[in-house]
mmCIF file with all atom_site columns, C-alpha atoms in Angstrom:
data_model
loop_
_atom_site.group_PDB
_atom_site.id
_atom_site.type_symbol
_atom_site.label_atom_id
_atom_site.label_alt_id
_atom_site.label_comp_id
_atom_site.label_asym_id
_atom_site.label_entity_id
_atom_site.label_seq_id
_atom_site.pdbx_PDB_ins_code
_atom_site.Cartn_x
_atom_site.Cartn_y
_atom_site.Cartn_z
_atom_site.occupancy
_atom_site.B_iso_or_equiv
_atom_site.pdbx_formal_charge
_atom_site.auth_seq_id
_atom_site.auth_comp_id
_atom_site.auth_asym_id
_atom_site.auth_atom_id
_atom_site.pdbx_PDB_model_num
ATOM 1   C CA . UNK A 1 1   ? 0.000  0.000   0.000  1.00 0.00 ? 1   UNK A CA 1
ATOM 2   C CA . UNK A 1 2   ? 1.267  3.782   -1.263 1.00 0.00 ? 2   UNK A CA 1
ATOM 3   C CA . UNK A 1 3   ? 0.507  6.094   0.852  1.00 0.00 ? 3   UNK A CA 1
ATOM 4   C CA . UNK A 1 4   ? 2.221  9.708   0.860  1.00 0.00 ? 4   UNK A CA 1
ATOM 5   C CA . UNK A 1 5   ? 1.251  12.712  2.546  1.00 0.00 ? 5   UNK A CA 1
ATOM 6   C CA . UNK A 1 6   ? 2.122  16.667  1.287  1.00 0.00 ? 6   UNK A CA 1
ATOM 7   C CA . UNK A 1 7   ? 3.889  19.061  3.240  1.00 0.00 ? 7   UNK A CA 1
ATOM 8   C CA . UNK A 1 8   ? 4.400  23.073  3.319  1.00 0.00 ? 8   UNK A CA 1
ATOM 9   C CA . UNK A 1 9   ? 7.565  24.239  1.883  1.00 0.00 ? 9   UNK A CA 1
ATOM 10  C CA . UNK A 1 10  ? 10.735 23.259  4.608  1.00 0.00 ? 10  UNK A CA 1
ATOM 11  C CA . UNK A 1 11  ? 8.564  20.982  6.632  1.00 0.00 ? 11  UNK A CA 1
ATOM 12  C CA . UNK A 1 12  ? 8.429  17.461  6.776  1.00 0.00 ? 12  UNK A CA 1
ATOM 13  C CA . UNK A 1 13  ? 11.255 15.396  7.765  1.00 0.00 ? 13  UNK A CA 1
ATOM 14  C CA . UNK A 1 14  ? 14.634 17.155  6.819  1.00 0.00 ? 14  UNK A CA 1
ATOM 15  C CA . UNK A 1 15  ? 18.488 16.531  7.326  1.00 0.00 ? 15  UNK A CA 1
ATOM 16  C CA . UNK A 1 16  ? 20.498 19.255  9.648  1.00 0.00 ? 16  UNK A CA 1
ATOM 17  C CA . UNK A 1 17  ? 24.497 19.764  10.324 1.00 0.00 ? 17  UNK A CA 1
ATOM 18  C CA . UNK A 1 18  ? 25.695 17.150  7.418  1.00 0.00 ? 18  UNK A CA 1
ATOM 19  C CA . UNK A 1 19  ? 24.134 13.955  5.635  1.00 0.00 ? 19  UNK A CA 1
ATOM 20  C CA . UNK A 1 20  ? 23.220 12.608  9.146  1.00 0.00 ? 20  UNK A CA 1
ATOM 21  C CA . UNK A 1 21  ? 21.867 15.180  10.919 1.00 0.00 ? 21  UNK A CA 1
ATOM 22  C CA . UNK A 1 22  ? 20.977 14.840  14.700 1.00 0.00 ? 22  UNK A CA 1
ATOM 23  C CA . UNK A 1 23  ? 20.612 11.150  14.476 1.00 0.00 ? 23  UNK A CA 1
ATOM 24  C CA . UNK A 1 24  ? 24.817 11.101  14.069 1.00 0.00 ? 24  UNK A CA 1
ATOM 25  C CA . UNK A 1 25  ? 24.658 13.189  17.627 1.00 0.00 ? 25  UNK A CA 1
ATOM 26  C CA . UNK A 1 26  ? 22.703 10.657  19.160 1.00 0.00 ? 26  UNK A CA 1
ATOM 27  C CA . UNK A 1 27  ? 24.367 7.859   17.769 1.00 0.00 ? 27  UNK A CA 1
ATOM 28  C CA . UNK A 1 28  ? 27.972 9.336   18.360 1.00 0.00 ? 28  UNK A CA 1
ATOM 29  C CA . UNK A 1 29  ? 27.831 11.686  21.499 1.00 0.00 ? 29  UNK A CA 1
ATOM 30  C CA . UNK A 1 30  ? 30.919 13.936  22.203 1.00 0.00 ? 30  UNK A CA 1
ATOM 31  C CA . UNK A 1 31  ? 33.944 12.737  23.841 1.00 0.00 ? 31  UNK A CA 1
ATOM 32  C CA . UNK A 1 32  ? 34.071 13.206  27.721 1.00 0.00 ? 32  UNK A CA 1
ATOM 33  C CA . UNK A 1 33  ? 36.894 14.157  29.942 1.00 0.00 ? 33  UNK A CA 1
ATOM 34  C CA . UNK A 1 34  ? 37.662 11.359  32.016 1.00 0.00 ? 34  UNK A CA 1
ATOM 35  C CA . UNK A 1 35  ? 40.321 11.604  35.088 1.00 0.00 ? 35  UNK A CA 1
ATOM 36  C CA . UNK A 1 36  ? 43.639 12.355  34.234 1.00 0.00 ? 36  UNK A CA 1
ATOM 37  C CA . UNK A 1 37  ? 46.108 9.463   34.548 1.00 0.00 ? 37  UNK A CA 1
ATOM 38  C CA . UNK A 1 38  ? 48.896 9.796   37.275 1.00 0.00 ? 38  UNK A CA 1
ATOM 39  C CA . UNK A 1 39  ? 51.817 12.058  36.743 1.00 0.00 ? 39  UNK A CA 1
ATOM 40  C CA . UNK A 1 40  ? 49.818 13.930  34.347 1.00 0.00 ? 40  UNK A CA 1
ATOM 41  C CA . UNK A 1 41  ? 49.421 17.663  34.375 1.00 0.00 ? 41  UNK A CA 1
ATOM 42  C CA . UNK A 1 42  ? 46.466 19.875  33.553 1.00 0.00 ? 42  UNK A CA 1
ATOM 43  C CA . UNK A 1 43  ? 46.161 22.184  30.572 1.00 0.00 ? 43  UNK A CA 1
ATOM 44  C CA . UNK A 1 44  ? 48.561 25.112  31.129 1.00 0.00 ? 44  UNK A CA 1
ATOM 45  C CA . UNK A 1 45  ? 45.687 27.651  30.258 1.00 0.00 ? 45  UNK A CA 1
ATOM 46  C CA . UNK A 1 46  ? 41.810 27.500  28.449 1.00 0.00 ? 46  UNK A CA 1
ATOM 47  C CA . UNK A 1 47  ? 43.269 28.148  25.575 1.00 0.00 ? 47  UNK A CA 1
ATOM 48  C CA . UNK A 1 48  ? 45.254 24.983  25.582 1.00 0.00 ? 48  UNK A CA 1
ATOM 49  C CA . UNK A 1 49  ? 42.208 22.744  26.956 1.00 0.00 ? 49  UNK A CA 1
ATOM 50  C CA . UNK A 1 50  ? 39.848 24.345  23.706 1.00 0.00 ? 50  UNK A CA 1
ATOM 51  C CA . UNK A 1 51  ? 42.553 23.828  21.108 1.00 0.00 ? 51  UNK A CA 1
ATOM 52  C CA . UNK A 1 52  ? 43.002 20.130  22.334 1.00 0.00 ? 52  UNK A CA 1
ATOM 53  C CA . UNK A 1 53  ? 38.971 19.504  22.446 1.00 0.00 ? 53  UNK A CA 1
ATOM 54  C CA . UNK A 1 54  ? 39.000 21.257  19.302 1.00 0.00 ? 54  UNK A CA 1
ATOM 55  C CA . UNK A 1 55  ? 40.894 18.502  17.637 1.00 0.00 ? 55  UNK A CA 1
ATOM 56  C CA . UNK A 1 56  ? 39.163 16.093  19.535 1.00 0.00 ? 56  UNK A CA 1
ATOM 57  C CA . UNK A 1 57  ? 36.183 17.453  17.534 1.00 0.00 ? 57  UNK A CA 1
ATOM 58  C CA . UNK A 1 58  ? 38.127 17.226  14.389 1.00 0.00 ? 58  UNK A CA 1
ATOM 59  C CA . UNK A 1 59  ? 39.050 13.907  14.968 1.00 0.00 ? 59  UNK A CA 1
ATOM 60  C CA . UNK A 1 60  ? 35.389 12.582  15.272 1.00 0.00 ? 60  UNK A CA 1
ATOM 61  C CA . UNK A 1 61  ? 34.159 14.237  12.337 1.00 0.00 ? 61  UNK A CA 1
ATOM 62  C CA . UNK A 1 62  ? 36.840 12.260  10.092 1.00 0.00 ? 62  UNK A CA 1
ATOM 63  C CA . UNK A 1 63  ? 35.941 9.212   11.892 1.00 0.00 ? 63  UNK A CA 1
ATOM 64  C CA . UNK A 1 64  ? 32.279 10.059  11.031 1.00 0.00 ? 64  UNK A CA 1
ATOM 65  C CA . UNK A 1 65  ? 33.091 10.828  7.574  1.00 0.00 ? 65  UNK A CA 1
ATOM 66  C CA . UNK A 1 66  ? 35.238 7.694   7.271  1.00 0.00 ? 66  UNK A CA 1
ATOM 67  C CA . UNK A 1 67  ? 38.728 9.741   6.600  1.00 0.00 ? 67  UNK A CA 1
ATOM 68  C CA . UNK A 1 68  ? 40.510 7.684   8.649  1.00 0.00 ? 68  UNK A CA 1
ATOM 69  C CA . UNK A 1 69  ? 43.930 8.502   7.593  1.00 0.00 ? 69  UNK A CA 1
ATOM 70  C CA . UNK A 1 70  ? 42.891 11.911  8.884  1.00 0.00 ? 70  UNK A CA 1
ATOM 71  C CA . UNK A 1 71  ? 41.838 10.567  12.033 1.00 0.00 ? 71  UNK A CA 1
ATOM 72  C CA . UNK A 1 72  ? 44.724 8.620   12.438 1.00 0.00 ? 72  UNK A CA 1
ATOM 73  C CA . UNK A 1 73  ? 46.924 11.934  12.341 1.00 0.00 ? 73  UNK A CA 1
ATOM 74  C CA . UNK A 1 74  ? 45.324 13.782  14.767 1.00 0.00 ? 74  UNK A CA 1
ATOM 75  C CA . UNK A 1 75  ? 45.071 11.022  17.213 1.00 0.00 ? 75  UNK A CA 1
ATOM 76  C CA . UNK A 1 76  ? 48.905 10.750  16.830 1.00 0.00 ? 76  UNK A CA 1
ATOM 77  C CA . UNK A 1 77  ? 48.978 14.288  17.040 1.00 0.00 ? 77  UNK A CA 1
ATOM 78  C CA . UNK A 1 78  ? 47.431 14.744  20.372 1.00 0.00 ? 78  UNK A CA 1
ATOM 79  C CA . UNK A 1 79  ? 49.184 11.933  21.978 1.00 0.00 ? 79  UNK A CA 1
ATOM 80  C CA . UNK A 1 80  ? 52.312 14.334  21.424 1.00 0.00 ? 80  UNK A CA 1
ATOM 81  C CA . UNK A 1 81  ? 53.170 17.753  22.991 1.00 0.00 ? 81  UNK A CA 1
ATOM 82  C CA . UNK A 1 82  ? 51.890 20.064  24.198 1.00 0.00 ? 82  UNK A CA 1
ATOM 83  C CA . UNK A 1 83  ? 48.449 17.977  24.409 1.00 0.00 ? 83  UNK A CA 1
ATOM 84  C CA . UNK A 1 84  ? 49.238 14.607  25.793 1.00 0.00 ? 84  UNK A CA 1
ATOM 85  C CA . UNK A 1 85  ? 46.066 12.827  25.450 1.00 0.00 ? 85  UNK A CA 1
ATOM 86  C CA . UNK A 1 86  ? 45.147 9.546   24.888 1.00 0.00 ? 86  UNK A CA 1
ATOM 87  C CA . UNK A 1 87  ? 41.478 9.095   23.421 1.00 0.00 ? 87  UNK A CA 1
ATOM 88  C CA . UNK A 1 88  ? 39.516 6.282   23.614 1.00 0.00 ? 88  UNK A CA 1
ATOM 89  C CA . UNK A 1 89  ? 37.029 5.727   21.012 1.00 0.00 ? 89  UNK A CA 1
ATOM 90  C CA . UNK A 1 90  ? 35.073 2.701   22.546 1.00 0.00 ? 90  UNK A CA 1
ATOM 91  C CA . UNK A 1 91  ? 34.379 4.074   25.899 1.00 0.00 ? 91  UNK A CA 1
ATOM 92  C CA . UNK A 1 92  ? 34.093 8.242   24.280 1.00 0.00 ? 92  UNK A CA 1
ATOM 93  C CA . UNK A 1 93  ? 36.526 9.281   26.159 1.00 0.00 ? 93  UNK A CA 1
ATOM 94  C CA . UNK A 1 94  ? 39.527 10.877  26.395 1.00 0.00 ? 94  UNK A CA 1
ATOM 95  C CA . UNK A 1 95  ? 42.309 11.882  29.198 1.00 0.00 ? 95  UNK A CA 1
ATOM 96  C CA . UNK A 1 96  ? 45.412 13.816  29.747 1.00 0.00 ? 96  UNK A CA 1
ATOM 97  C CA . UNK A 1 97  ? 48.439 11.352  30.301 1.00 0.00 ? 97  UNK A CA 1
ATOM 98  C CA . UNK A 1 98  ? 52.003 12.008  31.346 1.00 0.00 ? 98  UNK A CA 1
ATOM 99  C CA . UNK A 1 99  ? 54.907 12.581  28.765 1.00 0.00 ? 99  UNK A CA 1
ATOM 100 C CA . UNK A 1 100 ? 55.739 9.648   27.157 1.00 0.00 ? 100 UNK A CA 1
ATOM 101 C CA . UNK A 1 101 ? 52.531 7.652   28.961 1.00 0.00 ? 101 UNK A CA 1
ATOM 102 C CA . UNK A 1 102 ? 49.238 5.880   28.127 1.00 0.00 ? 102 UNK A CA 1
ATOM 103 C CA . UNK A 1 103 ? 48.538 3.484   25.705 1.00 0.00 ? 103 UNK A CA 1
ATOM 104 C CA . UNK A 1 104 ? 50.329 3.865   22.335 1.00 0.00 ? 104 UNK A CA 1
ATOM 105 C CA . UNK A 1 105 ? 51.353 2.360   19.658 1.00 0.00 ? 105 UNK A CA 1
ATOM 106 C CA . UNK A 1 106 ? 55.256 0.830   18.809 1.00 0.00 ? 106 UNK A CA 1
ATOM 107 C CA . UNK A 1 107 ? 56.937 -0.751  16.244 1.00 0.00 ? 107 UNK A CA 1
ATOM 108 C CA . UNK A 1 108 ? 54.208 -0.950  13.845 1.00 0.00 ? 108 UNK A CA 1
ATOM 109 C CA . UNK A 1 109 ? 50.427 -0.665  13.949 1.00 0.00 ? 109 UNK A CA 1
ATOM 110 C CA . UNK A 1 110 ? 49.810 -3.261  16.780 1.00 0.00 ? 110 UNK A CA 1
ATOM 111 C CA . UNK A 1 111 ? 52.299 -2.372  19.138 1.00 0.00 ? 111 UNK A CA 1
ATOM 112 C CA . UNK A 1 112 ? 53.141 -4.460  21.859 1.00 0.00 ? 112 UNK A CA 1
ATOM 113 C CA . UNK A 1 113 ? 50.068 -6.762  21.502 1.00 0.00 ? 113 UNK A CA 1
ATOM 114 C CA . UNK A 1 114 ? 51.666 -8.605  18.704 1.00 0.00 ? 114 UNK A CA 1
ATOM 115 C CA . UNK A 1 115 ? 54.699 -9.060  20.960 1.00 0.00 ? 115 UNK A CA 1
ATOM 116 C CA . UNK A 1 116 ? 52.174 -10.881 23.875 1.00 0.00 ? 116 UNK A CA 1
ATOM 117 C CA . UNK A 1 117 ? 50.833 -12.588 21.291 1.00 0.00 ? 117 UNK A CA 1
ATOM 118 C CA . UNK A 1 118 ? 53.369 -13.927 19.427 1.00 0.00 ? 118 UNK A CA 1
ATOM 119 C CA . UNK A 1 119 ? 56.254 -14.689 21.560 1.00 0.00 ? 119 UNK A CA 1
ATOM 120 C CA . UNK A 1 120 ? 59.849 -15.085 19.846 1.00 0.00 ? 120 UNK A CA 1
ATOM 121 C CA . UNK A 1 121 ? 60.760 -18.363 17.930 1.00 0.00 ? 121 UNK A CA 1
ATOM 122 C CA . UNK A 1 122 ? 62.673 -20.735 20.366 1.00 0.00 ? 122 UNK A CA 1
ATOM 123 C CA . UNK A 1 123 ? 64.527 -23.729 19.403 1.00 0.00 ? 123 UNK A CA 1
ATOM 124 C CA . UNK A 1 124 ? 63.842 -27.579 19.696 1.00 0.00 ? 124 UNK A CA 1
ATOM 125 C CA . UNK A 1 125 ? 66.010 -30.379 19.440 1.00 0.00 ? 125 UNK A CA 1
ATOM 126 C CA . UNK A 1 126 ? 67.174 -30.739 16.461 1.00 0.00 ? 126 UNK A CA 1
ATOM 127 C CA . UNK A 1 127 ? 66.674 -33.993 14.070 1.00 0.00 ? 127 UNK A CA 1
ATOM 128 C CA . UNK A 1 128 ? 68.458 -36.872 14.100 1.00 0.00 ? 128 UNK A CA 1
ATOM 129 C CA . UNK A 1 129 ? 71.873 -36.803 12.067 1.00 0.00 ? 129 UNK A CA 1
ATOM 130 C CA . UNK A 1 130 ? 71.297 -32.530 12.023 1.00 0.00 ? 130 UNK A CA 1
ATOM 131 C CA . UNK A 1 131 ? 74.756 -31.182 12.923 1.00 0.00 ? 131 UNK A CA 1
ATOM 132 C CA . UNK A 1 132 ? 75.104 -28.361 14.950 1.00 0.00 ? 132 UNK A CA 1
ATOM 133 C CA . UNK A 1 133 ? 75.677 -24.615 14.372 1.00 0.00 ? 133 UNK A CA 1
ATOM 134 C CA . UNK A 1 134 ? 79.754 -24.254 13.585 1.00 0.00 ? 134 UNK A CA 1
ATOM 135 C CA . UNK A 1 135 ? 80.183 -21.715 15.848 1.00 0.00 ? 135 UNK A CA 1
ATOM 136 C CA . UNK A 1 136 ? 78.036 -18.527 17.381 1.00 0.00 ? 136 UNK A CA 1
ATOM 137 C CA . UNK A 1 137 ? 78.295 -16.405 14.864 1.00 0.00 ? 137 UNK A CA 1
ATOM 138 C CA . UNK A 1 138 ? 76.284 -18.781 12.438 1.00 0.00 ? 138 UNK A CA 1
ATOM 139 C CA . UNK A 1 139 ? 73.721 -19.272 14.887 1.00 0.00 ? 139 UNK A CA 1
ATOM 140 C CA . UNK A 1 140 ? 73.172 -15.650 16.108 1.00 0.00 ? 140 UNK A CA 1
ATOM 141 C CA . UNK A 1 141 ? 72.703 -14.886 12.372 1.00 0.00 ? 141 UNK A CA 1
ATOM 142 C CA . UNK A 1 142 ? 70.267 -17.663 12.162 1.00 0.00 ? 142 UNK A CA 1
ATOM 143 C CA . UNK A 1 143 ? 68.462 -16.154 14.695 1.00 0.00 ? 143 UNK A CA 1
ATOM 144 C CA . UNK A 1 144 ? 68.672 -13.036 13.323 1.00 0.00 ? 144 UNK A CA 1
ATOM 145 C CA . UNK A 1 145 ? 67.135 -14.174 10.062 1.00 0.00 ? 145 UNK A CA 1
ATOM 146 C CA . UNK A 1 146 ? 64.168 -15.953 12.127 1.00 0.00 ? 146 UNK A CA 1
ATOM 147 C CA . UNK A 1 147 ? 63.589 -12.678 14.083 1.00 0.00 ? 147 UNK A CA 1
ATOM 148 C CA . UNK A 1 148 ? 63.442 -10.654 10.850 1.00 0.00 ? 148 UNK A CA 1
ATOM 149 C CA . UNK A 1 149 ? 60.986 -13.500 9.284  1.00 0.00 ? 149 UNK A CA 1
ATOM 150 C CA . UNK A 1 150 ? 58.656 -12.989 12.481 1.00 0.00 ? 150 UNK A CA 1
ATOM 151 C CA . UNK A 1 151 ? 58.961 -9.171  11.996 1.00 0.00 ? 151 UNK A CA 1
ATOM 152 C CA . UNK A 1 152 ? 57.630 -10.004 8.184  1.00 0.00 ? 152 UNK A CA 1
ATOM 153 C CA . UNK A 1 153 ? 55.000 -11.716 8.974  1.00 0.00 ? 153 UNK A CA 1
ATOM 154 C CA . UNK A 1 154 ? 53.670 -9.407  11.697 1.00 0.00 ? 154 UNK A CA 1
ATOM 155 C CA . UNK A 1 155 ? 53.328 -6.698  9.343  1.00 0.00 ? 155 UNK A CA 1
ATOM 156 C CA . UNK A 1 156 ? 51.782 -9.312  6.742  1.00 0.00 ? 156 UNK A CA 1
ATOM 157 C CA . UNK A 1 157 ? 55.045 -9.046  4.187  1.00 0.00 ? 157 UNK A CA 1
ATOM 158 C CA . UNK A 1 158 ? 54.129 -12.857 3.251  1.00 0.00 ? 158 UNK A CA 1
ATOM 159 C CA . UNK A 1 159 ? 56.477 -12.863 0.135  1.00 0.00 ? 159 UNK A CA 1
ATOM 160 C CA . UNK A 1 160 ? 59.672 -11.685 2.239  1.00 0.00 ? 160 UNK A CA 1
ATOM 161 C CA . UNK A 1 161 ? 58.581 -14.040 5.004  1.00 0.00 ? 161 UNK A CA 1
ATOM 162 C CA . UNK A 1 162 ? 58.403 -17.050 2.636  1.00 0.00 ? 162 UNK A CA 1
ATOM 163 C CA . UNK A 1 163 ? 61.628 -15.812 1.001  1.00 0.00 ? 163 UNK A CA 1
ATOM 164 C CA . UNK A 1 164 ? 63.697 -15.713 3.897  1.00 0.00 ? 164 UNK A CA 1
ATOM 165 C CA . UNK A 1 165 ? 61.699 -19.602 5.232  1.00 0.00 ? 165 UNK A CA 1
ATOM 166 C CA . UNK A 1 166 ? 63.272 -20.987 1.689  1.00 0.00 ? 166 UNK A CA 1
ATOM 167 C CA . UNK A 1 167 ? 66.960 -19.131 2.909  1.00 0.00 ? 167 UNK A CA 1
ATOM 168 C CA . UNK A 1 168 ? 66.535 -20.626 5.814  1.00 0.00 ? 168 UNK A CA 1
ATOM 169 C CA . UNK A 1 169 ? 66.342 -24.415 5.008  1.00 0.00 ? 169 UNK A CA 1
ATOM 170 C CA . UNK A 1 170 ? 69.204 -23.711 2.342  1.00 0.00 ? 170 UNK A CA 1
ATOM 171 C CA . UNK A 1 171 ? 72.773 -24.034 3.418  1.00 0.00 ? 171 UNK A CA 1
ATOM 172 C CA . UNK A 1 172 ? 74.693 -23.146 6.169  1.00 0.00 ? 172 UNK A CA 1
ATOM 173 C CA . UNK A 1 173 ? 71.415 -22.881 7.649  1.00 0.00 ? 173 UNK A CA 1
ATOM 174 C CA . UNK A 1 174 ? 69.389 -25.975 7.558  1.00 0.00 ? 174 UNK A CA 1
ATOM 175 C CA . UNK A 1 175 ? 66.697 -24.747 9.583  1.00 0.00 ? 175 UNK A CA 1
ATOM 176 C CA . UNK A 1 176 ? 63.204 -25.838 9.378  1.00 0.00 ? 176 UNK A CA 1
ATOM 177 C CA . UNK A 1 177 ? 60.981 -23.742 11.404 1.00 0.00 ? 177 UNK A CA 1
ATOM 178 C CA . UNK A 1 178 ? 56.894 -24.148 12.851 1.00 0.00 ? 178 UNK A CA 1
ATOM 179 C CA . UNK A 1 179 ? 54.966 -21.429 12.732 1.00 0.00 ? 179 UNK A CA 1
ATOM 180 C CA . UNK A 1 180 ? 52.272 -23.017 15.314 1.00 0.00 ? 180 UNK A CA 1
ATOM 181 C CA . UNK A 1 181 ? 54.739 -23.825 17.501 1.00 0.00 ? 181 UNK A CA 1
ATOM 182 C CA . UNK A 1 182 ? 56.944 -20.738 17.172 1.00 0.00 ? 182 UNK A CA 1
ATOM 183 C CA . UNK A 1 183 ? 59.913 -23.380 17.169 1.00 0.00 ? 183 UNK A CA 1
ATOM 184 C CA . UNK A 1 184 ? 62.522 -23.660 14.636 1.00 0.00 ? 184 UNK A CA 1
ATOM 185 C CA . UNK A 1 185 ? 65.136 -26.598 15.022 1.00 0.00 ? 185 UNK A CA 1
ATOM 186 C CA . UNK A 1 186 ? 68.703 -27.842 12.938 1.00 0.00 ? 186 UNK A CA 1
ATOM 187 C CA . UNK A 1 187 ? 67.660 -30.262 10.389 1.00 0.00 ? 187 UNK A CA 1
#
């Protein structure tokens, strides 16, 4: 069933503020000022606090408008001086931390997560017949080659990762290596 009904010029439903109108207000309220984290200082002045909420603002609207790269930069922006805030996006929040504190990210876009949750390769016994490393040099540069292989596949460079697993069982190295396990062993 059609049904339709007319309205006077500007009435009827209508959008305000952007292709989502209120309904982006409701569904994404502002950030709140949670407390500060320990060691932390308070904005030197209101001009400081406004400039940082104004980029907090910023920040939002390229998350709303899917311009994340944009997001991304400010984010890393106020994490730095003179703003030191960390922002959290699940909770709305955000919070002044200490130089150098809060939760950030290192080495790459997961941080220290992807060191908890993939601990370094350690070694087994090695098979049968499998003669050892000739000295320490050989091995440390072994290990070096399984650390950068790790580092490869953490940052999902597949085609490096394979290409240093096929260096790796080649000579002097003879190393086969689990990736379930995290285990590589002499073979």
């Amino acid at each position: 069933d059609r049904t339709y009904r007319r309205v006077a010029p500007g009435g009827g439903p209508r959008r305000s503020d952007g292709p989502r109108g209120d309904r982006e207000r409701e569904r994404f309220p502002p950030y709140s000022r949670m407390e500060d984290e320990p060691g932390a200082t308070d904005f030197p002045d209101d001009a400081a606090r406004e400039a940082t909420e104004a980029l907090i603002e910023e920040r939002a609207n390229a998350r709303t408008s899917r311009n994340y790269e944009r997001a991304d930069q400010l984010r890393d922006e106020l994490r730095r001086a003179p703003h030191f805030v960390f922002i959290s996006d699940k909770d709305r929040t955000y919070r002044r931390v200490a130089p150098g504190g809060g939760p950030r990210r290192s080495d790459g876009p997961r941080g220290d997560r992807e060191r908890e949750r993939f601990p370094p390769y350690s070694r087994m016994e090695d098979e049968p017949g499998a003669t050892d490393f000739p000295d320490d040099a050989a091995r440390e540069a072994t290990e070096a080659l399984i650390e950068e292989r790790a580092n490869a596949r953490t940052s999902r460079n597949y085609e490096r990762a394979d290409q240093l697993r096929d260096e790796l069982r080649r000579a002097p190295h003879f190393v086969f290596i689990s990736d379930k396990d995290r285990t590589y062993r002499r073979v």
